[in-house]
Coordinates of C-alpha atoms (C1' of nucleotides) in Angstrom, one line a residue:
Chain A
M1 CA 0.0 0.0 0.0
I2 CA 3.0 2.4 0.6
K3 CA 4.4 1.6 -2.8
E4 CA 1.2 2.7 -4.4
I5 CA 1.2 5.9 -2.5
I6 CA 4.8 6.7 -3.5
H7 CA 4.1 5.7 -7.1
A8 CA 1.1 8.1 -7.1
H9 CA 3.3 10.9 -5.6
L10 CA 5.8 10.3 -8.4
V11 CA 3.2 10.4 -11.1
T12 CA 1.7 13.7 -9.8
S13 CA 5.2 15.2 -9.6
L14 CA 6.1 14.1 -13.1
D15 CA 2.9 15.6 -14.5
K16 CA 3.5 18.8 -12.7
L17 CA 7.1 19.0 -14.1
G18 CA 5.9 18.1 -17.6
I19 CA 7.9 14.9 -17.7
S20 CA 6.4 12.2 -19.9
H21 CA 6.0 8.8 -18.3
A22 CA 4.6 6.4 -21.0
K23 CA 6.9 3.6 -19.8
E24 CA 6.1 1.7 -16.6
F25 CA 8.4 2.3 -13.7
S26 CA 8.5 0.6 -10.3
V27 CA 8.8 1.4 -6.7
E28 CA 10.6 -1.3 -4.7
V29 CA 12.1 -2.0 -1.3
P30 CA 15.8 -1.9 -1.9
N31 CA 17.8 -4.9 -0.7
I32 CA 20.2 -2.7 1.2
T33 CA 18.7 -0.7 4.1
E34 CA 21.1 2.2 3.8
Y35 CA 19.6 3.1 0.5
G36 CA 16.3 4.0 2.2
D37 CA 12.9 2.6 2.8
Y38 CA 11.8 2.6 -0.8
S39 CA 13.5 3.1 -4.2
S40 CA 12.3 4.0 -7.7
N41 CA 13.9 3.4 -11.0
C42 CA 11.7 6.0 -12.8
A43 CA 14.5 8.4 -13.8
M44 CA 16.4 5.5 -15.5
I45 CA 13.3 4.2 -17.2
L46 CA 12.1 7.6 -18.4
A47 CA 15.5 9.0 -19.3
K48 CA 15.3 7.9 -23.0
E49 CA 11.8 9.2 -23.7
N50 CA 12.6 12.6 -22.1
K51 CA 16.0 12.7 -23.8
K52 CA 17.8 13.5 -20.5
A53 CA 20.6 11.7 -18.5
P54 CA 19.1 9.5 -15.8
K55 CA 20.9 11.3 -13.0
A56 CA 20.0 14.8 -14.2
L57 CA 16.3 13.8 -14.6
A58 CA 16.4 12.2 -11.1
E59 CA 17.7 15.5 -9.6
I60 CA 14.7 17.4 -11.1
I61 CA 12.2 14.9 -9.8
V62 CA 13.8 14.8 -6.4
K63 CA 13.6 18.6 -6.1
E64 CA 9.8 18.4 -6.6
I65 CA 9.2 15.4 -4.5
K66 CA 11.1 16.9 -1.5
K67 CA 8.3 19.4 -1.1
N68 CA 6.2 16.6 0.3
K69 CA 6.5 16.3 4.1
D70 CA 5.9 12.5 4.1
Y71 CA 9.6 12.0 3.3
K72 CA 12.4 12.5 5.7
K73 CA 15.0 12.2 2.9
V74 CA 14.9 11.8 -0.8
S75 CA 18.1 11.3 -2.7
V76 CA 19.7 10.3 -6.0
A77 CA 22.0 7.4 -5.9
G78 CA 24.0 5.0 -8.2
P79 CA 23.1 5.2 -11.9
G80 CA 19.9 7.2 -11.2
F81 CA 17.9 5.5 -8.5
I82 CA 15.6 7.8 -6.4
N83 CA 15.7 6.6 -2.8
F84 CA 13.1 7.5 -0.3
Q85 CA 13.3 7.6 3.5
L86 CA 9.9 8.0 5.0
A87 CA 9.0 10.3 7.8
P88 CA 7.8 8.4 11.0
A89 CA 4.5 10.2 10.7
F90 CA 3.9 8.5 7.3
F91 CA 4.5 5.1 8.8
Q92 CA 2.3 6.0 11.8
R93 CA -0.5 7.0 9.5
I94 CA -0.3 3.8 7.6
F95 CA -0.1 1.8 10.8
W96 CA -3.3 3.4 12.1
E97 CA -5.2 2.1 9.0
I98 CA -3.9 -1.4 9.5
H99 CA -4.7 -1.3 13.2
K100 CA -8.3 -0.1 12.5
A101 CA -8.9 -2.8 9.8
G102 CA -8.4 -5.6 12.3
A103 CA -9.2 -9.1 10.9
D104 CA -10.4 -7.5 7.6
Y105 CA -6.9 -6.1 6.9
A106 CA -5.7 -7.1 3.4
T107 CA -9.2 -8.2 2.4
S108 CA -9.7 -6.8 -1.1
D109 CA -12.0 -6.9 -4.1
F110 CA -9.0 -7.3 -6.4
G111 CA -10.4 -10.4 -8.0
Q112 CA -13.7 -8.7 -8.8
G113 CA -15.7 -11.7 -8.0
E114 CA -14.3 -13.8 -10.8
K115 CA -15.5 -17.4 -10.5
V116 CA -12.5 -19.7 -10.3
L117 CA -12.7 -23.5 -10.0
I118 CA -9.7 -25.1 -8.3
E119 CA -9.7 -28.8 -8.8
F120 CA -7.1 -30.7 -6.8
I121 CA -6.2 -34.2 -5.5
S122 CA -8.8 -36.1 -7.6
A123 CA -7.2 -39.3 -6.4
N124 CA -8.4 -42.7 -7.4
P125 CA -10.8 -44.0 -4.8
T126 CA -8.8 -47.2 -4.5
G127 CA -6.8 -46.5 -1.4
P128 CA -5.8 -44.0 1.3
L129 CA -4.5 -40.6 0.3
N130 CA -0.8 -40.4 0.0
I131 CA 1.7 -37.6 0.7
V132 CA 1.6 -36.2 -2.9
N133 CA -2.2 -35.9 -2.3
A134 CA -1.4 -34.1 0.9
R135 CA 0.9 -31.7 -0.9
A136 CA -1.9 -30.9 -3.3
A137 CA -4.4 -30.5 -0.5
A138 CA -2.2 -28.0 1.3
F139 CA -1.4 -26.1 -1.9
G140 CA -4.9 -26.1 -3.4
D141 CA -6.6 -25.1 -0.2
T142 CA -4.2 -22.3 0.6
L143 CA -4.5 -20.9 -2.9
Y144 CA -8.3 -21.1 -2.4
R145 CA -8.1 -19.2 0.9
V146 CA -5.9 -16.4 -0.6
M147 CA -8.1 -16.0 -3.6
Q148 CA -11.1 -15.7 -1.5
K149 CA -9.4 -13.1 0.7
T150 CA -8.5 -11.1 -2.4
G151 CA -12.0 -10.9 -3.9
Y152 CA -12.3 -13.9 -6.2
K153 CA -15.1 -16.3 -6.0
P154 CA -13.2 -19.6 -5.8
A155 CA -14.5 -23.1 -5.3
R156 CA -12.7 -26.4 -4.5
E157 CA -13.6 -29.6 -6.2
F158 CA -12.5 -33.2 -6.1
Y159 CA -13.2 -35.4 -9.1
I160 CA -13.8 -39.0 -8.2
N161 CA -12.5 -41.5 -10.7
D162 CA -15.0 -44.2 -9.7
A163 CA -15.8 -45.7 -13.1
G164 CA -12.6 -47.0 -14.6
N165 CA -11.2 -50.5 -14.5
Q166 CA -9.1 -49.7 -11.4
V167 CA -12.3 -50.0 -9.4
D168 CA -12.9 -53.5 -10.8
I169 CA -9.4 -54.4 -9.6
L170 CA -10.3 -53.0 -6.2
A171 CA -13.4 -55.2 -6.0
E172 CA -11.4 -58.3 -7.1
S173 CA -8.7 -57.5 -4.5
L174 CA -11.4 -57.3 -1.8
E175 CA -13.0 -60.6 -2.9
L176 CA -9.6 -62.3 -2.6
R177 CA -9.1 -60.9 0.9
L178 CA -12.6 -62.1 1.8
R179 CA -11.9 -65.6 0.6
E180 CA -8.7 -65.6 2.5
L181 CA -10.6 -64.6 5.6
H182 CA -12.7 -67.7 5.1
G183 CA -9.7 -69.9 5.1
E184 CA -9.4 -70.3 1.3
K185 CA -6.0 -70.8 -0.1
I186 CA -5.6 -68.0 -2.7
G187 CA -2.0 -68.5 -3.5
E188 CA 0.2 -65.6 -4.4
F189 CA -1.7 -62.3 -4.3
P190 CA -1.8 -61.0 -8.0
Y191 CA 0.7 -58.3 -8.9
E192 CA -2.0 -56.1 -10.4
A193 CA -4.2 -56.2 -7.2
Y194 CA -4.1 -53.7 -4.4
H195 CA -1.8 -55.0 -1.7
G196 CA -2.3 -52.5 1.0
D197 CA -3.5 -53.6 4.5
Y198 CA -6.6 -51.4 4.1
V199 CA -8.1 -53.9 1.8
K200 CA -7.8 -56.6 4.5
H201 CA -9.5 -54.2 6.9
L202 CA -12.3 -53.6 4.4
A203 CA -12.7 -57.4 4.1
Q204 CA -12.9 -57.8 7.9
K205 CA -15.5 -55.0 8.1
L206 CA -17.6 -56.5 5.3
N207 CA -17.3 -59.9 6.8
A208 CA -18.4 -58.7 10.2
N209 CA -21.4 -56.9 8.7
E210 CA -22.6 -59.5 6.2
G211 CA -20.7 -62.8 6.7
V212 CA -21.1 -65.5 4.0
R213 CA -24.2 -63.7 2.5
V214 CA -21.8 -62.1 0.1
F215 CA -20.9 -65.4 -1.4
M216 CA -24.5 -66.4 -2.0
M217 CA -25.0 -63.6 -4.6
T218 CA -24.4 -64.2 -8.2
E219 CA -20.9 -63.3 -9.4
K220 CA -22.1 -60.2 -11.1
D221 CA -24.1 -58.9 -8.2
R222 CA -21.3 -59.7 -5.8
M223 CA -18.8 -57.6 -7.8
E224 CA -21.2 -54.7 -7.9
H225 CA -21.8 -55.0 -4.2
L226 CA -18.1 -55.2 -3.4
K227 CA -17.4 -52.2 -5.6
E228 CA -20.0 -50.1 -4.0
F229 CA -19.0 -51.1 -0.5
A230 CA -15.3 -50.4 -1.1
L231 CA -15.9 -47.1 -2.9
N232 CA -18.1 -45.8 -0.1
E233 CA -15.6 -46.9 2.6
I234 CA -12.6 -45.5 0.8
L235 CA -14.2 -42.2 -0.1
E236 CA -15.3 -41.7 3.5
M237 CA -11.7 -42.5 4.6
Q238 CA -10.3 -39.9 2.2
R239 CA -12.8 -37.3 3.3
L240 CA -11.9 -37.9 6.9
S241 CA -8.2 -37.5 6.2
L242 CA -8.9 -34.2 4.4
E243 CA -11.0 -33.0 7.3
R244 CA -8.2 -33.7 9.7
F245 CA -6.1 -31.5 7.4
D246 CA -8.7 -28.8 7.5
V247 CA -9.4 -29.1 3.8
I248 CA -13.1 -29.0 3.0
F249 CA -14.2 -29.4 -0.6
D250 CA -17.1 -27.5 -2.0
G251 CA -17.9 -30.3 -4.4
W252 CA -17.2 -33.9 -5.1
V253 CA -18.0 -34.9 -8.6
S254 CA -18.4 -38.6 -9.4
E255 CA -17.3 -39.8 -12.8
K256 CA -19.8 -42.6 -12.6
T257 CA -22.7 -40.2 -12.0
L258 CA -21.4 -38.0 -14.8
R259 CA -21.5 -41.0 -17.2
S260 CA -25.0 -42.0 -16.1
E261 CA -26.2 -38.5 -17.1
G262 CA -25.2 -39.2 -20.7
V263 CA -22.5 -36.5 -21.0
V264 CA -20.1 -39.0 -22.5
E265 CA -22.2 -39.4 -25.6
E266 CA -22.7 -35.6 -25.7
V267 CA -19.0 -35.0 -25.7
L268 CA -18.4 -37.6 -28.3
S269 CA -21.1 -36.0 -30.5
Y270 CA -19.6 -32.5 -30.0
L271 CA -16.2 -33.7 -31.1
T272 CA -17.7 -35.5 -34.1
E273 CA -19.6 -32.3 -35.0
A274 CA -16.4 -30.4 -34.8
D275 CA -15.1 -32.9 -37.4
C276 CA -12.1 -34.0 -35.4
T277 CA -12.8 -37.7 -34.8
Y278 CA -12.2 -40.8 -37.0
E279 CA -12.3 -44.6 -36.8
K280 CA -9.2 -46.7 -37.0
D281 CA -8.5 -50.3 -35.8
D282 CA -12.2 -50.6 -34.5
A283 CA -11.6 -47.6 -32.2
I284 CA -12.7 -44.0 -32.3
W285 CA -9.9 -41.5 -32.2
F286 CA -9.6 -37.8 -31.5
A287 CA -7.4 -36.0 -34.0
S288 CA -5.7 -34.0 -31.3
T289 CA -2.6 -33.4 -33.4
K290 CA -4.7 -30.9 -35.4
Y291 CA -4.6 -28.8 -32.3
G292 CA -1.0 -29.2 -31.1
D293 CA -0.9 -32.6 -29.5
D294 CA 2.0 -34.9 -30.5
K295 CA -0.2 -37.9 -31.3
D296 CA -3.9 -38.6 -31.7
R297 CA -5.8 -40.1 -28.8
V298 CA -8.3 -42.9 -28.4
L299 CA -11.8 -41.9 -27.3
M300 CA -13.5 -45.2 -27.6
K301 CA -11.6 -48.4 -27.4
S302 CA -12.1 -51.3 -29.7
D303 CA -14.0 -53.2 -27.0
G304 CA -16.6 -50.3 -27.0
S305 CA -15.6 -48.9 -23.7
I306 CA -14.6 -45.3 -23.2
T307 CA -11.2 -43.9 -22.2
Y308 CA -10.6 -41.8 -19.1
F309 CA -10.2 -38.7 -21.3
V310 CA -13.8 -38.4 -22.4
P311 CA -15.6 -38.1 -19.1
D312 CA -12.8 -35.9 -17.8
L313 CA -13.4 -33.6 -20.7
A314 CA -17.1 -33.7 -20.0
Y315 CA -16.4 -32.8 -16.4
H316 CA -14.3 -29.7 -17.5
L317 CA -17.2 -28.6 -19.8
T318 CA -19.6 -28.7 -16.9
K319 CA -17.3 -26.3 -15.0
I320 CA -17.7 -23.8 -17.8
Q321 CA -21.4 -24.4 -17.9
R322 CA -21.6 -23.7 -14.2
G323 CA -20.2 -20.2 -14.9
F324 CA -16.5 -20.6 -14.0
S325 CA -14.3 -18.5 -16.1
T326 CA -11.0 -19.7 -14.8
L327 CA -10.4 -23.4 -14.4
I328 CA -7.3 -24.3 -12.3
D329 CA -6.2 -28.0 -12.2
I330 CA -3.5 -29.0 -9.8
F331 CA -1.9 -32.1 -11.1
G332 CA 0.9 -34.4 -10.0
P333 CA 4.1 -34.6 -12.0
D334 CA 3.0 -37.7 -13.9
H335 CA 0.2 -36.0 -15.8
H336 CA 2.0 -33.4 -17.8
G337 CA 1.6 -35.5 -21.0
Y338 CA -2.1 -35.1 -20.6
V339 CA -2.2 -31.3 -21.0
P340 CA -1.8 -31.0 -24.8
R341 CA -4.8 -33.4 -25.4
I342 CA -7.2 -31.6 -23.1
K343 CA -6.1 -28.2 -24.4
A344 CA -6.6 -29.5 -27.9
A345 CA -10.1 -30.6 -27.0
F346 CA -10.9 -27.1 -25.7
K347 CA -9.7 -25.6 -28.9
A348 CA -11.5 -28.1 -31.0
L349 CA -14.8 -27.3 -29.2
G350 CA -14.2 -23.6 -29.7
Y351 CA -13.2 -22.7 -26.1
D352 CA -10.3 -20.5 -25.3
D353 CA -7.7 -23.0 -23.9
K354 CA -6.2 -20.2 -21.8
M355 CA -9.1 -20.4 -19.4
L356 CA -7.8 -23.8 -18.4
E357 CA -4.7 -23.4 -16.3
I358 CA -2.7 -26.4 -15.1
I359 CA -0.3 -26.3 -12.2
F360 CA 2.1 -29.1 -11.8
L361 CA 3.2 -30.1 -8.3
Q362 CA 6.5 -31.9 -8.4
Q363 CA 7.1 -35.0 -6.5
V364 CA 7.6 -35.3 -2.8
N365 CA 10.5 -37.3 -1.5
L366 CA 10.3 -38.4 2.1
F367 CA 13.5 -38.6 4.1
E368 CA 14.0 -40.4 7.4
S369 CA 17.4 -40.5 9.1
G370 CA 18.9 -39.0 6.0
E371 CA 17.6 -41.9 3.9
R372 CA 15.0 -41.6 1.2
V373 CA 11.9 -43.6 2.0
K374 CA 11.0 -45.7 -1.0
M375 CA 7.3 -46.0 -1.8
S376 CA 5.3 -48.3 -4.0
K377 CA 1.6 -48.3 -4.3
R378 CA 1.3 -51.7 -5.8
A379 CA 3.2 -53.3 -3.0
G380 CA 1.1 -51.4 -0.5
K381 CA 4.2 -49.6 0.7
I382 CA 3.0 -46.1 0.9
V383 CA 3.2 -43.4 3.5
T384 CA -0.3 -42.2 3.8
M385 CA -1.6 -38.7 4.5
D386 CA -2.9 -40.0 7.8
D387 CA 0.5 -41.4 8.7
L388 CA 2.0 -38.0 8.1
I389 CA -0.6 -36.2 10.1
N390 CA -0.1 -38.7 13.0
E391 CA 3.6 -38.3 12.8
V392 CA 4.2 -34.6 12.5
G393 CA 0.8 -33.0 13.0
K394 CA -1.3 -30.9 10.7
D395 CA 0.4 -27.6 11.2
A396 CA 3.9 -28.8 10.4
A397 CA 2.7 -30.8 7.4
R398 CA 0.7 -28.0 5.9
Y399 CA 3.6 -25.6 6.5
F400 CA 6.2 -27.7 4.8
F401 CA 4.0 -28.4 1.8
I402 CA 3.3 -24.8 1.1
A403 CA 6.9 -23.6 1.8
R404 CA 8.0 -24.7 -1.6
K405 CA 6.9 -23.4 -5.0
A406 CA 4.9 -25.9 -7.0
S407 CA 7.6 -26.5 -9.6
A408 CA 10.2 -27.4 -6.9
H409 CA 10.7 -31.1 -6.0
L410 CA 10.0 -31.3 -2.3
N411 CA 12.2 -33.1 0.1
F412 CA 10.2 -33.7 3.3
D413 CA 12.4 -34.4 6.2
L414 CA 10.2 -36.2 8.8
E415 CA 12.7 -35.7 11.6
L416 CA 12.9 -32.0 11.0
A417 CA 9.1 -31.6 10.9
L418 CA 8.9 -33.4 14.2
K419 CA 11.5 -31.2 15.9
Q420 CA 10.0 -28.8 18.4
N421 CA 13.0 -26.5 18.4
N422 CA 14.7 -23.7 16.5
E423 CA 15.5 -25.9 13.5
N424 CA 11.8 -26.0 12.7
P425 CA 10.4 -22.8 11.0
V426 CA 6.8 -23.7 11.9
Y427 CA 7.6 -23.4 15.6
Y428 CA 9.7 -20.2 15.1
C429 CA 6.6 -18.5 13.6
Q430 CA 4.1 -19.9 16.0
Y431 CA 6.3 -19.0 18.9
A432 CA 6.4 -15.4 17.8
H433 CA 2.6 -15.3 17.9
A434 CA 2.5 -17.1 21.3
R435 CA 5.0 -14.6 22.7
I436 CA 2.9 -11.6 21.8
C437 CA -0.1 -13.3 23.5
S438 CA 2.0 -13.8 26.5
I439 CA 2.9 -10.1 26.7
I440 CA -0.8 -9.1 26.3
K441 CA -1.6 -11.4 29.2
K442 CA 1.0 -9.8 31.3
A443 CA -0.2 -6.3 30.3
K444 CA -3.7 -7.2 31.4
K445 CA -2.5 -8.6 34.7
D446 CA -0.4 -5.4 35.3
K447 CA -3.4 -3.3 34.4
V448 CA -1.5 -1.6 31.5
W449 CA -3.9 -2.9 28.8
P450 CA -6.2 -0.1 27.7
K451 CA -9.9 -0.4 26.8
T452 CA -9.1 1.1 23.4
F453 CA -5.9 2.2 21.8
K454 CA -5.9 6.0 21.3
K455 CA -4.5 7.6 18.2
E456 CA -2.2 9.8 20.3
L457 CA -0.1 6.7 21.1
L458 CA 1.1 6.6 17.5
V459 CA 3.9 9.2 17.9
K460 CA 5.6 6.9 20.4
L461 CA 6.2 4.4 17.6
N462 CA 9.4 5.8 16.1
K463 CA 12.1 3.3 16.7
P464 CA 13.7 1.9 13.6
E465 CA 12.5 -1.6 14.5
E466 CA 9.0 -0.3 15.0
L467 CA 9.0 1.4 11.6
S468 CA 10.3 -1.7 9.9
I469 CA 7.6 -3.8 11.4
I470 CA 5.0 -1.3 10.2
Q471 CA 6.6 -1.4 6.7
K472 CA 6.4 -5.2 6.7
L473 CA 2.8 -5.2 7.8
S474 CA 2.0 -2.8 5.0
D475 CA 3.3 -5.3 2.5
L476 CA 0.6 -7.9 3.0
P477 CA -2.1 -6.6 0.7
E478 CA 0.2 -6.5 -2.3
L479 CA 1.7 -9.8 -1.4
L480 CA -1.7 -11.5 -1.3
T481 CA -2.7 -10.1 -4.7
L482 CA 0.7 -11.4 -6.1
I483 CA 0.0 -14.8 -4.6
A484 CA -3.4 -14.9 -6.2
I485 CA -2.2 -13.7 -9.6
Y486 CA 0.8 -16.0 -9.9
R487 CA -0.8 -18.9 -7.9
E488 CA 2.2 -18.9 -5.5
P489 CA 1.1 -19.7 -2.0
H490 CA 4.7 -20.4 -0.9
R491 CA 5.3 -16.7 -0.6
L492 CA 3.2 -16.7 2.6
T493 CA 5.8 -18.7 4.5
T494 CA 8.7 -16.3 3.5
Y495 CA 6.6 -13.4 4.7
L496 CA 5.6 -15.0 7.9
E497 CA 9.2 -16.0 8.7
E498 CA 10.4 -12.4 8.1
L499 CA 7.7 -10.9 10.3
S500 CA 8.4 -13.5 13.0
A501 CA 12.0 -12.6 13.0
M502 CA 11.2 -9.0 13.4
V503 CA 9.0 -9.8 16.4
H504 CA 11.6 -11.9 18.1
K505 CA 14.2 -9.2 17.6
Y506 CA 11.9 -6.5 18.9
Y507 CA 11.0 -8.6 21.9
A508 CA 14.6 -9.2 22.8
R509 CA 15.6 -5.5 22.3
Y510 CA 12.8 -3.7 24.0
Q511 CA 10.8 -4.0 27.2
I512 CA 7.2 -3.9 26.1
V513 CA 5.3 -3.8 29.4
S514 CA 7.2 -1.4 31.6
S515 CA 6.3 0.4 34.8
K516 CA 8.3 3.4 33.7
S517 CA 5.9 4.7 31.1
K518 CA 2.3 3.6 30.7
T519 CA 1.8 5.4 27.4
L520 CA 5.0 4.0 25.9
S521 CA 3.9 0.5 27.0
Q522 CA 0.5 1.0 25.4
A523 CA 2.0 2.2 22.2
R524 CA 4.2 -0.9 21.9
L525 CA 1.3 -3.1 22.9
M526 CA -0.8 -1.5 20.2
L527 CA 1.9 -2.4 17.7
L528 CA 2.3 -6.0 18.8
Y529 CA -1.5 -6.5 19.1
T530 CA -1.8 -5.5 15.5
V531 CA 1.1 -7.7 14.5
K532 CA -0.6 -10.6 16.2
N533 CA -3.8 -9.9 14.2
V534 CA -1.9 -9.8 11.0
M535 CA 0.0 -13.0 11.9
A536 CA -3.4 -14.7 12.7
I537 CA -4.6 -13.6 9.2
V538 CA -1.6 -15.3 7.6
F539 CA -1.9 -18.5 9.7
E540 CA -5.5 -18.7 8.8
L541 CA -4.7 -18.4 5.1
M542 CA -2.2 -21.3 5.5
G543 CA -4.6 -23.4 7.6
I544 CA -2.3 -23.5 10.5
S545 CA -3.2 -22.8 14.1
A546 CA -2.0 -19.6 15.8
P547 CA -1.3 -20.8 19.4
E548 CA -1.8 -18.4 22.3
K549 CA 0.8 -20.3 24.3
M550 CA 3.4 -22.9 23.7
Chain B
rG1 C1' 14.5 -40.3 -29.0
rC2 C1' 10.7 -36.6 -27.5
rC3 C1' 8.3 -33.8 -23.4
rC4 C1' 8.0 -31.5 -18.2
rC5 C1' 10.6 -29.8 -13.6
rU6 C1' 15.2 -28.7 -11.1
rG7 C1' 20.6 -26.9 -10.6
rU8 C1' 22.0 -20.2 -5.9
rA9 C1' 26.4 -21.1 1.0
rG10 C1' 28.2 -27.6 4.1
rC11 C1' 22.4 -28.9 4.2
rU12 C1' 17.1 -27.3 3.0
rC13 C1' 15.6 -23.4 0.0
rA14 C1' 13.9 -17.9 -1.0
rG15 C1' 14.9 -14.1 -4.6
rG16 C1' 15.2 -11.8 -9.2
rG17 C1' 17.0 -7.1 -16.0
rG18 C1' 20.1 -3.0 -12.3
rA19 C1' 23.5 -0.4 -6.8
rU20 C1' 27.5 -4.9 -1.7
rA21 C1' 22.9 -12.0 -4.1
rG22 C1' 19.4 -13.5 1.0
rA23 C1' 16.9 -16.7 5.1
rG24 C1' 16.7 -20.9 8.2
rC25 C1' 19.7 -24.9 9.9
rA26 C1' 24.6 -26.8 10.6
rG27 C1' 29.8 -24.7 12.4
rC28 C1' 32.4 -21.1 15.7
rG29 C1' 32.0 -17.3 19.9
rG30 C1' 28.7 -14.8 23.3
rU31 C1' 23.7 -13.3 26.0
rU32 C1' 19.1 -15.2 31.3
rU33 C1' 18.3 -10.6 39.0
rC34 C1' 13.8 -8.3 33.4
rC35 C1' 7.1 -9.8 29.4
rU36 C1' 8.4 -17.8 27.4
rA37 C1' 16.4 -18.9 25.8
rA38 C1' 11.1 -22.9 21.0
rA39 C1' 14.7 -16.4 21.6
rC40 C1' 18.5 -12.8 20.7
rC41 C1' 23.7 -10.8 19.3
rG42 C1' 28.4 -11.5 16.7
rU43 C1' 31.1 -14.5 13.1
rU44 C1' 32.8 -18.3 9.2
rG45 C1' 31.0 -19.7 4.4
rG46 C1' 29.0 -18.1 -2.8
rU47 C1' 33.3 -17.6 -9.7
rC48 C1' 24.1 -18.0 -8.6
rG49 C1' 25.8 -25.9 -13.1
rG50 C1' 28.9 -24.5 -17.9
rA51 C1' 29.3 -21.7 -22.6
rA52 C1' 27.6 -18.2 -26.1
rG53 C1' 23.9 -14.3 -27.3
rU54 C1' 20.4 -9.9 -26.4
rU55 C1' 21.2 -5.3 -23.2
rC56 C1' 24.1 0.8 -21.2
rG57 C1' 23.7 -3.4 -17.4
rA58 C1' 22.4 -10.8 -16.9
rU59 C1' 22.8 -14.6 -11.3
rU60 C1' 17.7 -13.1 -13.5
rC61 C1' 15.8 -13.2 -20.5
rU62 C1' 17.2 -16.5 -25.2
rU63 C1' 19.9 -20.7 -27.3
rC64 C1' 23.1 -24.7 -26.7
rC65 C1' 25.6 -28.1 -23.5
rC66 C1' 26.2 -30.9 -18.7
rA67 C1' 24.0 -33.1 -14.3
rG68 C1' 19.7 -34.9 -11.3
rG69 C1' 14.3 -36.2 -11.0
rG70 C1' 9.7 -37.4 -13.5
rG71 C1' 6.7 -38.6 -17.8
rC72 C1' 5.9 -40.6 -22.8
rG73 C1' -0.7 -47.0 -22.8
rC74 C1' -6.9 -48.7 -26.8
rC75 C1' -4.1 -47.3 -17.8
rA76 C1' -6.4 -43.6 -14.8

RNA sequence: GCCCCUGUAGCUCAGGGGAUAGAGCAGCGGUUUCCUAAACCGUUGGUCGGAAGUUCGAUUCUUCCCAGGGGCGCCA
């Protein structure tokens, strides 16, 4: 918010001086504090169009800008940077706005109510959610929360692949485990089947409920029955894992339901009408190469069954029909080959493929005692999302998952996440919040805490550390819009760590609640109280708790 | 062979067309009659994977090369 104010000051001054400013220039926080609080490259950017040397131009601008009392010092440096040092009163004015905003601080209408559908996880309902799913959950949910805060109208959806042949395999695996339970020799468990222990648990549960009745059904009825039972159980299991992670979906869309509604035939006919399908080898193909894919794709297999692609495309079309103008899919790293074909379908059907945005989360490697934990789904050797939550807790898990940008491979160190000490950034940030709460408690006990904070206290906030904290607080609204625009939730953790460090330093350097001066104590309490509120906003966006004491 | 991601301090990673490239941890040395030492202060450590190009200026953009990870089904 301060950057915008300075930028506006600059524009007004440029206009007054008759300096043209067609080219965009920026106002930034310089990386070296000695240069000032803010810095602009405008003189260097505008030098060419005004036919002046950057430094000379800067001098003219500075002379005009200096008339404004908001700045303590404005100077020209280096090749033509204009550096601003702000007057404490400027910071204090900004702080008062932040303080008054409370929990609504940084809420904006930036997104202008744009309807955005964020689809993530969409795991097969054939087993427990794994750690890559957990990463997607943390990433997608945090992105959702930030977009909501910044004025978009986002929705979270989970697409259930409950109609493919993996569900048949699941039912067969369950039947084998059931037979085993009844003492039948089943020999070696098939390679293709699901080996995880959860299938055994499902068999036990089904057996306890229904006993041998299952085997009195016809083969066909039994398979349907087993399928339905397993799907319901596993979906419920997945839903509970997500609930423990504080991830609530706005919608669960079933592929099976979609298929029963006839949308598959619809999509096939749309594609045929668009004249981009053909028959070959008894199968129906989509000529996706016409629209940039590297090979054509099968829509209907030679046995008459449909490929995964068709209902998934149908699902995406329903998103558009429901009024979403931006579709964000968060995928695992193994799906990138899928993008050209779905984008091709969008183009073939006359939609702008730019409305479909696909974010790839790179893989997660688990480390334990410095060793990489090998995982295999087939062999049932996976670390589940529940295991992870049990092991390190929701807060640490969510924090570590959003601390990396999507495109980075994530090394998850189980031991580090478990550590409740200074090696662990989650605790560093939570501790900063808890410390402020502790101070507030003491202030109340010592009767220093005021009913309301008076504006007159502001002038007491003039220490460099205090002004830096205010500056950091003022960065949040812009940060949130950047996170929303670039879909980069990981920036939240950097921000929180920087703010926490400032709090710890301030805490160590200054006595907050002091018997010497009540007004000074209250001024500092006002600052920390507001910092606490801002931290709580950020924790909430990350889905992490803000503890009052640790 | 083709496609995607990555390469920045001992480790895990931020950053980003500009002024002296950052953080946490690890290492070394300090701080507690005082609001939580899960903290703070000081310090060691980098030819930003390599080469060329664009630019007044490249660690950042482009191309090529090297290294690591992943993907290339009438699976989902």
